[in-house]
Amino acid sequence: MQVNTPQQEKFSKAIFRKILVPFDNSKMSDRAFWHAINLNFKHKSEIIILSVFHSEQYSSSFLNYNTHQTIIEQKKLNEVKIKHKKLKEISEECGIPCRTFVATSSSITQTVMSYVYSTKADLVIMGTRGNGSDRKLMLGSVSLEISQNAPIPVLLVK
């Protein structure tokens, strides 16, 4: 007979009402979204998809932005908005409510943590690495920092 710790008991009885999925259009963030969908078949939670664009424009006092860089960022933003629309449609076809957000910030981690609080999320599901991570690393810096500092459970998907 297995005996659960009080923390395991609390986690096993948890009903996740709001699941935050940080999404960077990588394969791992796609997997995180599908884990959120599968988990929701049991709990019928709301999925909150958040994409945060890192912008040096917000982290530097030098604001003379290269036009080429701006065009690339706008293209990525449009791609993510299209993907958000598709993910929202999939979620709603499964009977799962979904909201999407896009933010630009000098700190992806701080922005994700801010959304954890502002959306009152109960769970974060995210990839172990995103588009910006070195493939040799087991865990990206954003997922590592969020998993260590979030006040709620974090499910990392590889």
Tab-separated table of C-alpha atoms in Angstrom:
chain	number	residue	atom	x	y	z
A	1	MET	CA	0.000	0.000	0.000
A	2	GLN	CA	1.369	3.369	-1.048
A	3	VAL	CA	1.096	6.254	1.402
A	4	ASN	CA	0.966	9.733	-0.074
A	5	THR	CA	2.500	12.765	1.578
A	6	PRO	CA	0.143	15.665	2.389
A	7	GLN	CA	1.566	17.561	-0.582
A	8	GLN	CA	0.886	14.610	-2.925
A	9	GLU	CA	-2.655	14.347	-1.564
A	10	LYS	CA	-3.255	18.043	-2.187
A	11	PHE	CA	-1.889	17.788	-5.733
A	12	SER	CA	-3.864	14.653	-6.591
A	13	LYS	CA	-7.128	16.257	-5.455
A	14	ALA	CA	-6.444	19.529	-7.225
A	15	ILE	CA	-8.859	20.633	-9.870
A	16	PHE	CA	-7.108	22.976	-12.229
A	17	ARG	CA	-9.528	25.683	-13.251
A	18	LYS	CA	-7.050	27.749	-15.279
A	19	ILE	CA	-4.013	26.354	-17.073
A	20	LEU	CA	-1.408	28.777	-18.388
A	21	VAL	CA	0.524	27.560	-21.430
A	22	PRO	CA	3.499	29.776	-22.337
A	23	PHE	CA	3.764	29.364	-26.099
A	24	ASP	CA	6.725	30.264	-28.338
A	25	ASN	CA	5.653	28.378	-31.486
A	26	SER	CA	8.205	25.603	-30.827
A	27	LYS	CA	7.525	21.854	-30.992
A	28	MET	CA	7.736	21.662	-27.210
A	29	SER	CA	5.172	24.403	-26.714
A	30	ASP	CA	2.883	22.548	-29.141
A	31	ARG	CA	3.292	19.443	-26.970
A	32	ALA	CA	2.551	21.492	-23.855
A	33	PHE	CA	-0.691	22.701	-25.467
A	34	TRP	CA	-1.754	19.115	-26.248
A	35	HIS	CA	-0.987	18.059	-22.672
A	36	ALA	CA	-3.261	20.875	-21.511
A	37	ILE	CA	-6.000	19.646	-23.865
A	38	ASN	CA	-5.658	16.049	-22.623
A	39	LEU	CA	-5.697	17.115	-18.981
A	40	ASN	CA	-8.801	19.182	-19.653
A	41	PHE	CA	-10.833	16.210	-20.800
A	42	LYS	CA	-10.925	15.282	-17.112
A	43	HIS	CA	-11.221	18.694	-15.491
A	44	LYS	CA	-12.738	21.058	-18.117
A	45	SER	CA	-10.419	23.884	-17.168
A	46	GLU	CA	-9.798	27.049	-19.122
A	47	ILE	CA	-6.612	27.169	-21.181
A	48	ILE	CA	-4.705	30.443	-21.272
A	49	ILE	CA	-2.120	30.669	-24.040
A	50	LEU	CA	0.579	33.309	-23.625
A	51	SER	CA	3.286	34.253	-26.096
A	52	VAL	CA	5.939	36.705	-24.957
A	53	PHE	CA	8.276	38.337	-27.430
A	54	HIS	CA	11.631	39.364	-26.045
A	55	SER	CA	12.485	42.813	-27.286
A	56	GLU	CA	15.796	44.584	-26.815
A	57	GLN	CA	13.828	47.739	-27.516
A	58	TYR	CA	12.377	47.459	-24.017
A	59	SER	CA	15.636	46.497	-22.318
A	60	SER	CA	17.870	49.163	-23.796
A	61	SER	CA	17.914	52.925	-23.665
A	62	PHE	CA	19.121	52.873	-27.270
A	63	LEU	CA	15.827	52.836	-29.161
A	64	ASN	CA	17.083	53.267	-32.730
A	65	TYR	CA	15.528	50.064	-33.990
A	66	ASN	CA	16.738	48.440	-37.188
A	67	THR	CA	13.938	48.394	-39.787
A	68	HIS	CA	14.887	44.878	-40.908
A	69	GLN	CA	14.668	43.617	-37.313
A	70	THR	CA	11.257	45.265	-36.908
A	71	ILE	CA	9.979	43.531	-40.061
A	72	ILE	CA	11.217	40.140	-38.790
A	73	GLU	CA	9.543	40.674	-35.411
A	74	GLN	CA	6.280	41.718	-37.091
A	75	LYS	CA	6.357	38.548	-39.222
A	76	LYS	CA	6.908	36.380	-36.114
A	77	LEU	CA	4.099	38.211	-34.325
A	78	ASN	CA	1.704	37.557	-37.219
A	79	GLU	CA	2.689	33.853	-37.284
A	80	VAL	CA	2.011	33.530	-33.562
A	81	LYS	CA	-1.356	35.295	-33.843
A	82	ILE	CA	-2.386	32.859	-36.596
A	83	LYS	CA	-1.216	29.912	-34.455
A	84	HIS	CA	-3.103	31.283	-31.424
A	85	LYS	CA	-6.271	31.412	-33.514
A	86	LYS	CA	-5.807	27.756	-34.562
A	87	LEU	CA	-5.099	26.611	-30.996
A	88	LYS	CA	-8.148	28.474	-29.710
A	89	GLU	CA	-10.319	26.810	-32.378
A	90	ILE	CA	-8.973	23.362	-31.426
A	91	SER	CA	-9.587	24.034	-27.758
A	92	GLU	CA	-13.128	25.262	-28.305
A	93	GLU	CA	-13.917	22.312	-30.612
A	94	CYS	CA	-13.014	20.119	-27.626
A	95	GLY	CA	-15.413	22.125	-25.452
A	96	ILE	CA	-12.576	23.801	-23.554
A	97	PRO	CA	-12.626	27.580	-23.113
A	98	CYS	CA	-9.457	29.312	-24.246
A	99	ARG	CA	-7.995	32.812	-24.053
A	100	THR	CA	-4.855	33.992	-25.820
A	101	PHE	CA	-2.430	36.787	-25.011
A	102	VAL	CA	0.597	38.220	-26.780
A	103	ALA	CA	3.038	40.422	-24.883
A	104	THR	CA	6.340	42.131	-25.603
A	105	SER	CA	8.833	42.470	-22.792
A	106	SER	CA	12.499	42.674	-21.905
A	107	SER	CA	11.982	39.731	-19.517
A	108	ILE	CA	10.016	36.716	-20.711
A	109	THR	CA	10.188	35.079	-17.285
A	110	GLN	CA	8.860	38.120	-15.420
A	111	THR	CA	6.029	38.488	-17.916
A	112	VAL	CA	5.003	34.826	-17.616
A	113	MET	CA	5.094	35.120	-13.809
A	114	SER	CA	2.985	38.279	-14.022
A	115	TYR	CA	0.362	36.372	-16.041
A	116	VAL	CA	0.421	33.527	-13.504
A	117	TYR	CA	-0.805	36.044	-10.937
A	118	SER	CA	-3.071	38.213	-13.114
A	119	THR	CA	-4.964	35.263	-14.641
A	120	LYS	CA	-5.083	33.377	-11.324
A	121	ALA	CA	-3.736	30.266	-13.064
A	122	ASP	CA	-3.688	26.999	-11.081
A	123	LEU	CA	-1.119	25.218	-13.259
A	124	VAL	CA	1.559	26.093	-15.820
A	125	ILE	CA	2.263	23.607	-18.604
A	126	MET	CA	5.283	24.464	-20.721
A	127	GLY	CA	8.067	22.941	-22.757
A	128	THR	CA	11.423	22.221	-21.179
A	129	ARG	CA	13.096	24.304	-23.891
A	130	GLY	CA	11.841	26.925	-26.263
A	131	ASN	CA	12.964	28.279	-29.602
A	132	GLY	CA	15.765	30.277	-28.026
A	133	SER	CA	17.347	27.457	-26.024
A	134	ASP	CA	20.549	25.630	-26.811
A	135	ARG	CA	19.615	22.105	-27.934
A	136	LYS	CA	22.342	20.663	-25.680
A	137	LEU	CA	20.642	21.957	-22.560
A	138	MET	CA	18.192	19.751	-20.699
A	139	LEU	CA	16.227	22.756	-19.478
A	140	GLY	CA	15.918	26.248	-20.894
A	141	SER	CA	16.507	29.272	-18.697
A	142	VAL	CA	12.869	30.433	-18.827
A	143	SER	CA	11.382	27.046	-17.918
A	144	LEU	CA	13.981	26.569	-15.187
A	145	GLU	CA	13.287	29.943	-13.596
A	146	ILE	CA	9.507	29.548	-13.781
A	147	SER	CA	9.597	26.021	-12.357
A	148	GLN	CA	11.708	27.240	-9.446
A	149	ASN	CA	9.749	30.414	-8.671
A	150	ALA	CA	6.102	29.843	-9.603
A	151	PRO	CA	3.696	29.687	-6.651
A	152	ILE	CA	1.689	26.989	-8.456
A	153	PRO	CA	2.557	23.569	-9.933
A	154	VAL	CA	4.541	23.614	-13.182
A	155	LEU	CA	4.378	20.678	-15.589
A	156	LEU	CA	7.384	20.593	-17.926
A	157	VAL	CA	6.913	18.754	-21.220
A	158	LYS	CA	9.763	17.431	-23.350
